[in-house]
Amino acid sequence: MRHPSTVMVVDASAARKALFYENFTYNNRVLYEILSIKIIDISDVRCILRVMKRTVDPILTQWKNSHVRQPLLVRGARQVGKTYSVTDFGKRAFENIVIVNFEERPELSRCFSDFDPKGIIDRLSILTRQSIFPGQTLLFLDEIQECPKAITALRYFYEKLPELHVIGAGSLIEFALRAEDFRMPVGRVQSVYMYPMSFEEFLTAVGEERLLDHIRTVDLKTGVTPVFASRLE
C-alpha cells in the first residue's frame, strides 16, 4: 500500500485549511507522521480522526470500569500517541477531562505542594478554571515526569480519593522513576505501555479492516493472495 510522504489538502477554503492545521496540533502530530497519507478533503481528516483506533483503547475502557482501579501511568517513547489516545478516551468516556500538562504549564507543579488529594484538585480547579468531579472527570497529568511529586501523589489519590479517575503520561517517566531520591508507589499505581502504531492499527485507521482480516488468515506457506499484493506494496 503506497502512501505519499506529505499531507496535502486540496479544494479547501482558507477557513477549512485553518481548521485542518488546528486539528493537527502537537498532540495529534503522530497521526500524520505515521500514516503519511494524502488527504483529498478536510472531511477525510475528520473521518480518520474518528476511526483511528489503538490497541490501548480497550485497556483504558477496562481500567475505567474496574472495581479495583488504581491511578494509571501510560508509559512509552515520544510520539507514539499517548496524549492523543488518553485525550480522545477522556472525551468519549467521561463528562469532562481536565488536562494538566506540566511541560506547558510548569507552574501547576505547585499544586502538589502536599499530598492531600482534595487540596490538589481544588488548586487545579482554580488554576485551570475547570471543575473536577470524582466519578465524572478524568484528570490527565501529562508529561508527569516534570513533576515527580505528582507521581508520588498518585498513591494518595488511590488511598484517599479512589473514585477519581487519574491518568499520568510522559515519554521520560522512566528517568524520573530511576532517580535515586524517588520512591515508586508500588502496589498503588497501574502501568500500561504504548508502542508505535502497528501495521494492524494502521490498516484499521485507513479503513482496510477486510484486508486486515485476510492478512490474519495468511501463513508462510500460503502467502498473501496475489490480487492483494499490489494493495500492500
JSON list of C-alpha atoms in Angstrom, two decimals:
[
{"chain": "A", "resi": 1, "resn": "MET", "atom": "CA", "xyz": [0.00, 0.00, 0.00]},
{"chain": "A", "resi": 2, "resn": "ARG", "atom": "CA", "xyz": [1.70, 3.19, -1.16]},
{"chain": "A", "resi": 3, "resn": "HIS", "atom": "CA", "xyz": [1.45, 6.37, 0.85]},
{"chain": "A", "resi": 4, "resn": "PRO", "atom": "CA", "xyz": [2.84, 9.76, -0.21]},
{"chain": "A", "resi": 5, "resn": "SER", "atom": "CA", "xyz": [5.25, 11.24, 2.29]},
{"chain": "A", "resi": 6, "resn": "THR", "atom": "CA", "xyz": [3.35, 14.51, 2.59]},
{"chain": "A", "resi": 7, "resn": "VAL", "atom": "CA", "xyz": [-0.11, 15.51, 3.73]},
{"chain": "A", "resi": 8, "resn": "MET", "atom": "CA", "xyz": [-1.99, 17.54, 1.13]},
{"chain": "A", "resi": 9, "resn": "VAL", "atom": "CA", "xyz": [-5.29, 19.40, 1.28]},
{"chain": "A", "resi": 10, "resn": "VAL", "atom": "CA", "xyz": [-6.87, 20.49, -1.98]},
{"chain": "A", "resi": 11, "resn": "ASP", "atom": "CA", "xyz": [-10.07, 22.33, -2.89]},
{"chain": "A", "resi": 12, "resn": "ALA", "atom": "CA", "xyz": [-10.47, 23.67, 0.64]},
{"chain": "A", "resi": 13, "resn": "SER", "atom": "CA", "xyz": [-11.22, 27.21, 1.66]},
{"chain": "A", "resi": 14, "resn": "ALA", "atom": "CA", "xyz": [-8.83, 29.20, 3.84]},
{"chain": "A", "resi": 15, "resn": "ALA", "atom": "CA", "xyz": [-11.11, 28.65, 6.82]},
{"chain": "A", "resi": 16, "resn": "ARG", "atom": "CA", "xyz": [-11.15, 24.89, 6.31]},
{"chain": "A", "resi": 17, "resn": "LYS", "atom": "CA", "xyz": [-7.39, 24.83, 5.91]},
{"chain": "A", "resi": 18, "resn": "ALA", "atom": "CA", "xyz": [-7.06, 26.69, 9.18]},
{"chain": "A", "resi": 19, "resn": "LEU", "atom": "CA", "xyz": [-9.29, 24.10, 10.85]},
{"chain": "A", "resi": 20, "resn": "PHE", "atom": "CA", "xyz": [-7.09, 21.36, 9.39]},
{"chain": "A", "resi": 21, "resn": "TYR", "atom": "CA", "xyz": [-3.92, 22.76, 10.91]},
{"chain": "A", "resi": 22, "resn": "GLU", "atom": "CA", "xyz": [-5.68, 23.45, 14.20]},
{"chain": "A", "resi": 23, "resn": "ASN", "atom": "CA", "xyz": [-6.68, 19.80, 14.41]},
{"chain": "A", "resi": 24, "resn": "PHE", "atom": "CA", "xyz": [-3.14, 18.62, 13.79]},
{"chain": "A", "resi": 25, "resn": "THR", "atom": "CA", "xyz": [-1.56, 20.13, 16.88]},
{"chain": "A", "resi": 26, "resn": "TYR", "atom": "CA", "xyz": [1.34, 18.60, 18.78]},
{"chain": "A", "resi": 27, "resn": "ASN", "atom": "CA", "xyz": [-0.96, 16.04, 20.38]},
{"chain": "A", "resi": 28, "resn": "ASN", "atom": "CA", "xyz": [-2.13, 14.74, 17.00]},
{"chain": "A", "resi": 29, "resn": "ARG", "atom": "CA", "xyz": [1.16, 15.04, 15.14]},
{"chain": "A", "resi": 30, "resn": "VAL", "atom": "CA", "xyz": [1.76, 11.31, 15.45]},
{"chain": "A", "resi": 31, "resn": "LEU", "atom": "CA", "xyz": [-1.29, 10.71, 13.22]},
{"chain": "A", "resi": 32, "resn": "TYR", "atom": "CA", "xyz": [0.05, 12.31, 10.07]},
{"chain": "A", "resi": 33, "resn": "GLU", "atom": "CA", "xyz": [3.70, 11.46, 10.78]},
{"chain": "A", "resi": 34, "resn": "ILE", "atom": "CA", "xyz": [2.92, 7.75, 10.95]},
{"chain": "A", "resi": 35, "resn": "LEU", "atom": "CA", "xyz": [0.07, 7.48, 8.47]},
{"chain": "A", "resi": 36, "resn": "SER", "atom": "CA", "xyz": [1.57, 9.98, 5.98]},
{"chain": "A", "resi": 37, "resn": "ILE", "atom": "CA", "xyz": [-1.43, 9.65, 3.72]},
{"chain": "A", "resi": 38, "resn": "LYS", "atom": "CA", "xyz": [-2.78, 12.02, 1.11]},
{"chain": "A", "resi": 39, "resn": "ILE", "atom": "CA", "xyz": [-5.84, 13.88, 2.32]},
{"chain": "A", "resi": 40, "resn": "ILE", "atom": "CA", "xyz": [-8.21, 14.83, -0.51]},
{"chain": "A", "resi": 41, "resn": "ASP", "atom": "CA", "xyz": [-10.60, 16.88, 1.59]},
{"chain": "A", "resi": 42, "resn": "ILE", "atom": "CA", "xyz": [-10.88, 18.10, 5.16]},
{"chain": "A", "resi": 43, "resn": "SER", "atom": "CA", "xyz": [-13.78, 15.68, 5.71]},
{"chain": "A", "resi": 44, "resn": "ASP", "atom": "CA", "xyz": [-11.30, 12.84, 5.17]},
{"chain": "A", "resi": 45, "resn": "VAL", "atom": "CA", "xyz": [-9.24, 14.22, 8.05]},
{"chain": "A", "resi": 46, "resn": "ARG", "atom": "CA", "xyz": [-12.23, 14.13, 10.36]},
{"chain": "A", "resi": 47, "resn": "CYS", "atom": "CA", "xyz": [-13.04, 10.61, 9.21]},
{"chain": "A", "resi": 48, "resn": "ILE", "atom": "CA", "xyz": [-9.55, 9.35, 10.01]},
{"chain": "A", "resi": 49, "resn": "LEU", "atom": "CA", "xyz": [-9.55, 11.08, 13.39]},
{"chain": "A", "resi": 50, "resn": "ARG", "atom": "CA", "xyz": [-12.82, 9.30, 14.20]},
{"chain": "A", "resi": 51, "resn": "VAL", "atom": "CA", "xyz": [-11.74, 5.83, 13.15]},
{"chain": "A", "resi": 52, "resn": "MET", "atom": "CA", "xyz": [-8.16, 5.79, 14.42]},
{"chain": "A", "resi": 53, "resn": "LYS", "atom": "CA", "xyz": [-8.25, 3.01, 17.00]},
{"chain": "A", "resi": 54, "resn": "ARG", "atom": "CA", "xyz": [-5.30, 1.90, 19.09]},
{"chain": "A", "resi": 55, "resn": "THR", "atom": "CA", "xyz": [-4.82, -1.38, 20.93]},
{"chain": "A", "resi": 56, "resn": "VAL", "atom": "CA", "xyz": [-4.65, 0.60, 24.16]},
{"chain": "A", "resi": 57, "resn": "ASP", "atom": "CA", "xyz": [-8.28, 1.76, 23.79]},
{"chain": "A", "resi": 58, "resn": "PRO", "atom": "CA", "xyz": [-9.96, -1.34, 25.28]},
{"chain": "A", "resi": 59, "resn": "ILE", "atom": "CA", "xyz": [-7.35, -1.38, 28.05]},
{"chain": "A", "resi": 60, "resn": "LEU", "atom": "CA", "xyz": [-8.34, 2.15, 29.03]},
{"chain": "A", "resi": 61, "resn": "THR", "atom": "CA", "xyz": [-12.03, 1.23, 28.96]},
{"chain": "A", "resi": 62, "resn": "GLN", "atom": "CA", "xyz": [-11.41, -1.82, 31.14]},
{"chain": "A", "resi": 63, "resn": "TRP", "atom": "CA", "xyz": [-9.40, 0.32, 33.56]},
{"chain": "A", "resi": 64, "resn": "LYS", "atom": "CA", "xyz": [-12.22, 2.87, 33.82]},
{"chain": "A", "resi": 65, "resn": "ASN", "atom": "CA", "xyz": [-14.81, 0.23, 34.66]},
{"chain": "A", "resi": 66, "resn": "SER", "atom": "CA", "xyz": [-12.67, -1.79, 37.08]},
{"chain": "A", "resi": 67, "resn": "HIS", "atom": "CA", "xyz": [-13.83, -2.04, 40.70]},
{"chain": "A", "resi": 68, "resn": "VAL", "atom": "CA", "xyz": [-10.21, -2.34, 41.84]},
{"chain": "A", "resi": 69, "resn": "ARG", "atom": "CA", "xyz": [-8.95, 0.57, 39.74]},
{"chain": "A", "resi": 70, "resn": "GLN", "atom": "CA", "xyz": [-5.67, 2.28, 40.56]},
{"chain": "A", "resi": 71, "resn": "PRO", "atom": "CA", "xyz": [-4.26, 5.52, 39.10]},
{"chain": "A", "resi": 72, "resn": "LEU", "atom": "CA", "xyz": [-2.79, 4.69, 35.71]},
{"chain": "A", "resi": 73, "resn": "LEU", "atom": "CA", "xyz": [0.59, 5.56, 34.21]},
{"chain": "A", "resi": 74, "resn": "VAL", "atom": "CA", "xyz": [0.75, 5.41, 30.41]},
{"chain": "A", "resi": 75, "resn": "ARG", "atom": "CA", "xyz": [4.39, 4.86, 29.51]},
{"chain": "A", "resi": 76, "resn": "GLY", "atom": "CA", "xyz": [6.20, 4.74, 26.17]},
{"chain": "A", "resi": 77, "resn": "ALA", "atom": "CA", "xyz": [8.53, 6.56, 23.81]},
{"chain": "A", "resi": 78, "resn": "ARG", "atom": "CA", "xyz": [7.89, 10.01, 22.40]},
{"chain": "A", "resi": 79, "resn": "GLN", "atom": "CA", "xyz": [5.35, 10.45, 19.60]},
{"chain": "A", "resi": 80, "resn": "VAL", "atom": "CA", "xyz": [3.66, 7.05, 19.94]},
{"chain": "A", "resi": 81, "resn": "GLY", "atom": "CA", "xyz": [0.25, 8.63, 20.59]},
{"chain": "A", "resi": 82, "resn": "LYS", "atom": "CA", "xyz": [-0.06, 8.65, 24.39]},
{"chain": "A", "resi": 83, "resn": "THR", "atom": "CA", "xyz": [-1.50, 12.15, 24.67]},
{"chain": "A", "resi": 84, "resn": "TYR", "atom": "CA", "xyz": [-3.86, 11.66, 21.72]},
{"chain": "A", "resi": 85, "resn": "SER", "atom": "CA", "xyz": [-5.18, 8.31, 22.98]},
{"chain": "A", "resi": 86, "resn": "VAL", "atom": "CA", "xyz": [-5.77, 9.45, 26.57]},
{"chain": "A", "resi": 87, "resn": "THR", "atom": "CA", "xyz": [-7.35, 12.75, 25.49]},
{"chain": "A", "resi": 88, "resn": "ASP", "atom": "CA", "xyz": [-9.65, 11.01, 23.00]},
{"chain": "A", "resi": 89, "resn": "PHE", "atom": "CA", "xyz": [-10.59, 8.44, 25.65]},
{"chain": "A", "resi": 90, "resn": "GLY", "atom": "CA", "xyz": [-11.35, 11.17, 28.17]},
{"chain": "A", "resi": 91, "resn": "LYS", "atom": "CA", "xyz": [-13.62, 13.00, 25.75]},
{"chain": "A", "resi": 92, "resn": "ARG", "atom": "CA", "xyz": [-15.51, 9.82, 24.86]},
{"chain": "A", "resi": 93, "resn": "ALA", "atom": "CA", "xyz": [-15.83, 8.13, 28.24]},
{"chain": "A", "resi": 94, "resn": "PHE", "atom": "CA", "xyz": [-16.22, 10.96, 30.77]},
{"chain": "A", "resi": 95, "resn": "GLU", "atom": "CA", "xyz": [-18.35, 14.00, 31.41]},
{"chain": "A", "resi": 96, "resn": "ASN", "atom": "CA", "xyz": [-15.22, 16.11, 31.12]},
{"chain": "A", "resi": 97, "resn": "ILE", "atom": "CA", "xyz": [-11.44, 15.80, 31.04]},
{"chain": "A", "resi": 98, "resn": "VAL", "atom": "CA", "xyz": [-9.02, 18.13, 32.81]},
{"chain": "A", "resi": 99, "resn": "ILE", "atom": "CA", "xyz": [-5.58, 18.11, 31.20]},
{"chain": "A", "resi": 100, "resn": "VAL", "atom": "CA", "xyz": [-2.63, 19.22, 33.28]},
{"chain": "A", "resi": 101, "resn": "ASN", "atom": "CA", "xyz": [0.47, 19.44, 31.09]},
{"chain": "A", "resi": 102, "resn": "PHE", "atom": "CA", "xyz": [3.46, 20.08, 33.35]},
{"chain": "A", "resi": 103, "resn": "GLU", "atom": "CA", "xyz": [5.71, 20.83, 30.39]},
{"chain": "A", "resi": 104, "resn": "GLU", "atom": "CA", "xyz": [3.44, 23.55, 29.01]},
{"chain": "A", "resi": 105, "resn": "ARG", "atom": "CA", "xyz": [2.40, 24.89, 32.42]},
{"chain": "A", "resi": 106, "resn": "PRO", "atom": "CA", "xyz": [5.18, 24.18, 34.91]},
{"chain": "A", "resi": 107, "resn": "GLU", "atom": "CA", "xyz": [3.55, 26.46, 37.49]},
{"chain": "A", "resi": 108, "resn": "LEU", "atom": "CA", "xyz": [0.89, 23.78, 38.04]},
{"chain": "A", "resi": 109, "resn": "SER", "atom": "CA", "xyz": [3.53, 21.68, 39.81]},
{"chain": "A", "resi": 110, "resn": "ARG", "atom": "CA", "xyz": [2.97, 23.93, 42.82]},
{"chain": "A", "resi": 111, "resn": "CYS", "atom": "CA", "xyz": [-0.48, 22.38, 43.23]},
{"chain": "A", "resi": 112, "resn": "PHE", "atom": "CA", "xyz": [1.32, 19.29, 44.53]},
{"chain": "A", "resi": 113, "resn": "SER", "atom": "CA", "xyz": [2.95, 21.06, 47.49]},
{"chain": "A", "resi": 114, "resn": "ASP", "atom": "CA", "xyz": [1.31, 18.43, 49.70]},
{"chain": "A", "resi": 115, "resn": "PHE", "atom": "CA", "xyz": [-0.29, 15.05, 49.11]},
{"chain": "A", "resi": 116, "resn": "ASP", "atom": "CA", "xyz": [-3.87, 15.86, 50.08]},
{"chain": "A", "resi": 117, "resn": "PRO", "atom": "CA", "xyz": [-5.96, 14.82, 47.03]},
{"chain": "A", "resi": 118, "resn": "LYS", "atom": "CA", "xyz": [-8.81, 17.21, 47.84]},
{"chain": "A", "resi": 119, "resn": "GLY", "atom": "CA", "xyz": [-6.45, 20.14, 48.22]},
{"chain": "A", "resi": 120, "resn": "ILE", "atom": "CA", "xyz": [-4.68, 19.22, 44.98]},
{"chain": "A", "resi": 121, "resn": "ILE", "atom": "CA", "xyz": [-7.87, 19.09, 42.90]},
{"chain": "A", "resi": 122, "resn": "ASP", "atom": "CA", "xyz": [-9.16, 22.30, 44.50]},
{"chain": "A", "resi": 123, "resn": "ARG", "atom": "CA", "xyz": [-5.98, 24.12, 43.46]},
{"chain": "A", "resi": 124, "resn": "LEU", "atom": "CA", "xyz": [-6.00, 22.58, 40.00]},
{"chain": "A", "resi": 125, "resn": "SER", "atom": "CA", "xyz": [-9.66, 23.51, 39.52]},
{"chain": "A", "resi": 126, "resn": "ILE", "atom": "CA", "xyz": [-8.93, 27.15, 40.33]},
{"chain": "A", "resi": 127, "resn": "LEU", "atom": "CA", "xyz": [-5.84, 27.42, 38.11]},
{"chain": "A", "resi": 128, "resn": "THR", "atom": "CA", "xyz": [-7.31, 25.52, 35.15]},
{"chain": "A", "resi": 129, "resn": "ARG", "atom": "CA", "xyz": [-10.77, 27.08, 35.59]},
{"chain": "A", "resi": 130, "resn": "GLN", "atom": "CA", "xyz": [-12.33, 23.65, 35.23]},
{"chain": "A", "resi": 131, "resn": "SER", "atom": "CA", "xyz": [-14.40, 21.51, 37.57]},
{"chain": "A", "resi": 132, "resn": "ILE", "atom": "CA", "xyz": [-13.11, 18.14, 38.75]},
{"chain": "A", "resi": 133, "resn": "PHE", "atom": "CA", "xyz": [-15.83, 15.75, 39.86]},
{"chain": "A", "resi": 134, "resn": "PRO", "atom": "CA", "xyz": [-14.83, 12.28, 41.15]},
{"chain": "A", "resi": 135, "resn": "GLY", "atom": "CA", "xyz": [-16.58, 9.62, 39.10]},
{"chain": "A", "resi": 136, "resn": "GLN", "atom": "CA", "xyz": [-17.30, 12.02, 36.24]},
{"chain": "A", "resi": 137, "resn": "THR", "atom": "CA", "xyz": [-13.98, 13.69, 35.42]},
{"chain": "A", "resi": 138, "resn": "LEU", "atom": "CA", "xyz": [-10.78, 12.23, 34.01]},
{"chain": "A", "resi": 139, "resn": "LEU", "atom": "CA", "xyz": [-7.78, 14.03, 35.49]},
{"chain": "A", "resi": 140, "resn": "PHE", "atom": "CA", "xyz": [-4.97, 13.70, 32.95]},
{"chain": "A", "resi": 141, "resn": "LEU", "atom": "CA", "xyz": [-1.49, 14.56, 34.22]},
{"chain": "A", "resi": 142, "resn": "ASP", "atom": "CA", "xyz": [0.54, 14.84, 31.02]},
{"chain": "A", "resi": 143, "resn": "GLU", "atom": "CA", "xyz": [4.35, 14.99, 30.97]},
{"chain": "A", "resi": 144, "resn": "ILE", "atom": "CA", "xyz": [4.13, 13.89, 34.59]},
{"chain": "A", "resi": 145, "resn": "GLN", "atom": "CA", "xyz": [7.88, 13.25, 34.79]},
{"chain": "A", "resi": 146, "resn": "GLU", "atom": "CA", "xyz": [8.28, 17.04, 35.06]},
{"chain": "A", "resi": 147, "resn": "CYS", "atom": "CA", "xyz": [6.60, 16.87, 38.46]},
{"chain": "A", "resi": 148, "resn": "PRO", "atom": "CA", "xyz": [7.86, 13.82, 40.43]},
{"chain": "A", "resi": 149, "resn": "LYS", "atom": "CA", "xyz": [5.64, 14.83, 43.37]},
{"chain": "A", "resi": 150, "resn": "ALA", "atom": "CA", "xyz": [2.63, 14.24, 41.12]},
{"chain": "A", "resi": 151, "resn": "ILE", "atom": "CA", "xyz": [3.76, 10.64, 40.59]},
{"chain": "A", "resi": 152, "resn": "THR", "atom": "CA", "xyz": [4.10, 10.20, 44.34]},
{"chain": "A", "resi": 153, "resn": "ALA", "atom": "CA", "xyz": [0.68, 11.79, 44.82]},
{"chain": "A", "resi": 154, "resn": "LEU", "atom": "CA", "xyz": [-0.91, 9.01, 42.79]},
{"chain": "A", "resi": 155, "resn": "ARG", "atom": "CA", "xyz": [-0.59, 6.80, 45.86]},
{"chain": "A", "resi": 156, "resn": "TYR", "atom": "CA", "xyz": [-2.73, 9.18, 47.88]},
{"chain": "A", "resi": 157, "resn": "PHE", "atom": "CA", "xyz": [-5.32, 9.51, 45.15]},
{"chain": "A", "resi": 158, "resn": "TYR", "atom": "CA", "xyz": [-5.64, 5.72, 45.31]},
{"chain": "A", "resi": 159, "resn": "GLU", "atom": "CA", "xyz": [-5.86, 5.62, 49.11]},
{"chain": "A", "resi": 160, "resn": "LYS", "atom": "CA", "xyz": [-7.93, 8.73, 49.85]},
{"chain": "A", "resi": 161, "resn": "LEU", "atom": "CA", "xyz": [-9.87, 9.51, 46.66]},
{"chain": "A", "resi": 162, "resn": "PRO", "atom": "CA", "xyz": [-10.18, 6.23, 44.72]},
{"chain": "A", "resi": 163, "resn": "GLU", "atom": "CA", "xyz": [-13.38, 7.33, 42.95]},
{"chain": "A", "resi": 164, "resn": "LEU", "atom": "CA", "xyz": [-11.43, 9.93, 40.93]},
{"chain": "A", "resi": 165, "resn": "HIS", "atom": "CA", "xyz": [-10.04, 8.62, 37.64]},
{"chain": "A", "resi": 166, "resn": "VAL", "atom": "CA", "xyz": [-6.42, 9.75, 37.27]},
{"chain": "A", "resi": 167, "resn": "ILE", "atom": "CA", "xyz": [-4.05, 9.03, 34.38]},
{"chain": "A", "resi": 168, "resn": "GLY", "atom": "CA", "xyz": [-0.45, 10.17, 34.14]},
{"chain": "A", "resi": 169, "resn": "ALA", "atom": "CA", "xyz": [1.61, 10.01, 30.96]},
{"chain": "A", "resi": 170, "resn": "GLY", "atom": "CA", "xyz": [5.03, 11.03, 29.71]},
{"chain": "A", "resi": 171, "resn": "SER", "atom": "CA", "xyz": [7.83, 9.84, 27.50]},
{"chain": "A", "resi": 172, "resn": "LEU", "atom": "CA", "xyz": [10.54, 10.38, 30.11]},
{"chain": "A", "resi": 173, "resn": "ILE", "atom": "CA", "xyz": [8.81, 8.76, 33.07]},
{"chain": "A", "resi": 174, "resn": "GLU", "atom": "CA", "xyz": [11.49, 6.07, 33.24]},
{"chain": "A", "resi": 175, "resn": "PHE", "atom": "CA", "xyz": [14.15, 8.66, 34.11]},
{"chain": "A", "resi": 176, "resn": "ALA", "atom": "CA", "xyz": [12.02, 10.02, 36.95]},
{"chain": "A", "resi": 177, "resn": "LEU", "atom": "CA", "xyz": [11.40, 6.53, 38.31]},
{"chain": "A", "resi": 178, "resn": "ARG", "atom": "CA", "xyz": [15.13, 5.76, 38.32]},
{"chain": "A", "resi": 179, "resn": "ALA", "atom": "CA", "xyz": [16.14, 8.86, 40.25]},
{"chain": "A", "resi": 180, "resn": "GLU", "atom": "CA", "xyz": [17.94, 7.99, 43.47]},
{"chain": "A", "resi": 181, "resn": "ASP", "atom": "CA", "xyz": [15.65, 10.09, 45.66]},
{"chain": "A", "resi": 182, "resn": "PHE", "atom": "CA", "xyz": [12.40, 8.84, 44.11]},
{"chain": "A", "resi": 183, "resn": "ARG", "atom": "CA", "xyz": [10.23, 6.11, 45.59]},
{"chain": "A", "resi": 184, "resn": "MET", "atom": "CA", "xyz": [7.69, 4.50, 43.29]},
{"chain": "A", "resi": 185, "resn": "PRO", "atom": "CA", "xyz": [4.27, 3.96, 44.97]},
{"chain": "A", "resi": 186, "resn": "VAL", "atom": "CA", "xyz": [4.39, 0.20, 44.36]},
{"chain": "A", "resi": 187, "resn": "GLY", "atom": "CA", "xyz": [1.06, -1.61, 44.51]},
{"chain": "A", "resi": 188, "resn": "ARG", "atom": "CA", "xyz": [-0.93, 1.60, 44.25]},
{"chain": "A", "resi": 189, "resn": "VAL", "atom": "CA", "xyz": [-0.31, 2.55, 40.63]},
{"chain": "A", "resi": 190, "resn": "GLN", "atom": "CA", "xyz": [-1.00, 0.59, 37.45]},
{"chain": "A", "resi": 191, "resn": "SER", "atom": "CA", "xyz": [1.13, 0.94, 34.32]},
{"chain": "A", "resi": 192, "resn": "VAL", "atom": "CA", "xyz": [0.41, 0.33, 30.65]},
{"chain": "A", "resi": 193, "resn": "TYR", "atom": "CA", "xyz": [2.93, 0.65, 27.82]},
{"chain": "A", "resi": 194, "resn": "MET", "atom": "CA", "xyz": [2.18, 2.17, 24.43]},
{"chain": "A", "resi": 195, "resn": "TYR", "atom": "CA", "xyz": [4.22, 1.38, 21.36]},
{"chain": "A", "resi": 196, "resn": "PRO", "atom": "CA", "xyz": [4.40, 2.96, 17.89]},
{"chain": "A", "resi": 197, "resn": "MET", "atom": "CA", "xyz": [1.38, 2.36, 15.69]},
{"chain": "A", "resi": 198, "resn": "SER", "atom": "CA", "xyz": [1.37, -1.22, 14.44]},
{"chain": "A", "resi": 199, "resn": "PHE", "atom": "CA", "xyz": [0.56, -2.22, 10.87]},
{"chain": "A", "resi": 200, "resn": "GLU", "atom": "CA", "xyz": [-2.75, -3.65, 12.06]},
{"chain": "A", "resi": 201, "resn": "GLU", "atom": "CA", "xyz": [-3.65, -0.34, 13.70]},
{"chain": "A", "resi": 202, "resn": "PHE", "atom": "CA", "xyz": [-2.63, 1.46, 10.53]},
{"chain": "A", "resi": 203, "resn": "LEU", "atom": "CA", "xyz": [-4.89, -0.69, 8.33]},
{"chain": "A", "resi": 204, "resn": "THR", "atom": "CA", "xyz": [-7.79, -0.11, 10.70]},
{"chain": "A", "resi": 205, "resn": "ALA", "atom": "CA", "xyz": [-7.19, 3.66, 10.66]},
{"chain": "A", "resi": 206, "resn": "VAL", "atom": "CA", "xyz": [-7.36, 3.82, 6.85]},
{"chain": "A", "resi": 207, "resn": "GLY", "atom": "CA", "xyz": [-10.48, 1.64, 6.63]},
{"chain": "A", "resi": 208, "resn": "GLU", "atom": "CA", "xyz": [-8.87, -1.61, 5.49]},
{"chain": "A", "resi": 209, "resn": "GLU", "atom": "CA", "xyz": [-10.46, -3.90, 8.08]},
{"chain": "A", "resi": 210, "resn": "ARG", "atom": "CA", "xyz": [-11.38, -6.53, 5.47]},
{"chain": "A", "resi": 211, "resn": "LEU", "atom": "CA", "xyz": [-7.83, -6.63, 4.16]},
{"chain": "A", "resi": 212, "resn": "LEU", "atom": "CA", "xyz": [-6.61, -6.97, 7.74]},
{"chain": "A", "resi": 213, "resn": "ASP", "atom": "CA", "xyz": [-8.96, -9.91, 8.32]},
{"chain": "A", "resi": 214, "resn": "HIS", "atom": "CA", "xyz": [-7.47, -11.58, 5.23]},
{"chain": "A", "resi": 215, "resn": "ILE", "atom": "CA", "xyz": [-3.88, -10.99, 6.38]},
{"chain": "A", "resi": 216, "resn": "ARG", "atom": "CA", "xyz": [-4.65, -12.62, 9.71]},
{"chain": "A", "resi": 217, "resn": "THR", "atom": "CA", "xyz": [-5.51, -15.86, 7.88]},
{"chain": "A", "resi": 218, "resn": "VAL", "atom": "CA", "xyz": [-2.21, -15.90, 5.95]},
{"chain": "A", "resi": 219, "resn": "ASP", "atom": "CA", "xyz": [0.70, -18.17, 6.88]},
{"chain": "A", "resi": 220, "resn": "LEU", "atom": "CA", "xyz": [4.19, -18.56, 5.45]},
{"chain": "A", "resi": 221, "resn": "LYS", "atom": "CA", "xyz": [3.12, -21.39, 3.16]},
{"chain": "A", "resi": 222, "resn": "THR", "atom": "CA", "xyz": [0.10, -19.80, 1.50]},
{"chain": "A", "resi": 223, "resn": "GLY", "atom": "CA", "xyz": [1.26, -16.18, 1.50]},
{"chain": "A", "resi": 224, "resn": "VAL", "atom": "CA", "xyz": [-0.91, -13.22, 0.61]},
{"chain": "A", "resi": 225, "resn": "THR", "atom": "CA", "xyz": [-3.39, -13.75, -2.20]},
{"chain": "A", "resi": 226, "resn": "PRO", "atom": "CA", "xyz": [-1.74, -12.26, -5.33]},
{"chain": "A", "resi": 227, "resn": "VAL", "atom": "CA", "xyz": [-4.68, -9.99, -6.08]},
{"chain": "A", "resi": 228, "resn": "PHE", "atom": "CA", "xyz": [-3.98, -8.16, -2.81]},
{"chain": "A", "resi": 229, "resn": "ALA", "atom": "CA", "xyz": [-0.21, -7.93, -3.24]},
{"chain": "A", "resi": 230, "resn": "SER", "atom": "CA", "xyz": [-0.24, -4.58, -5.07]},
{"chain": "A", "resi": 231, "resn": "ARG", "atom": "CA", "xyz": [-2.53, -3.16, -2.38]},
{"chain": "A", "resi": 232, "resn": "LEU", "atom": "CA", "xyz": [0.16, -3.82, 0.22]},
{"chain": "A", "resi": 233, "resn": "GLU", "atom": "CA", "xyz": [3.15, -2.51, -1.72]}
]
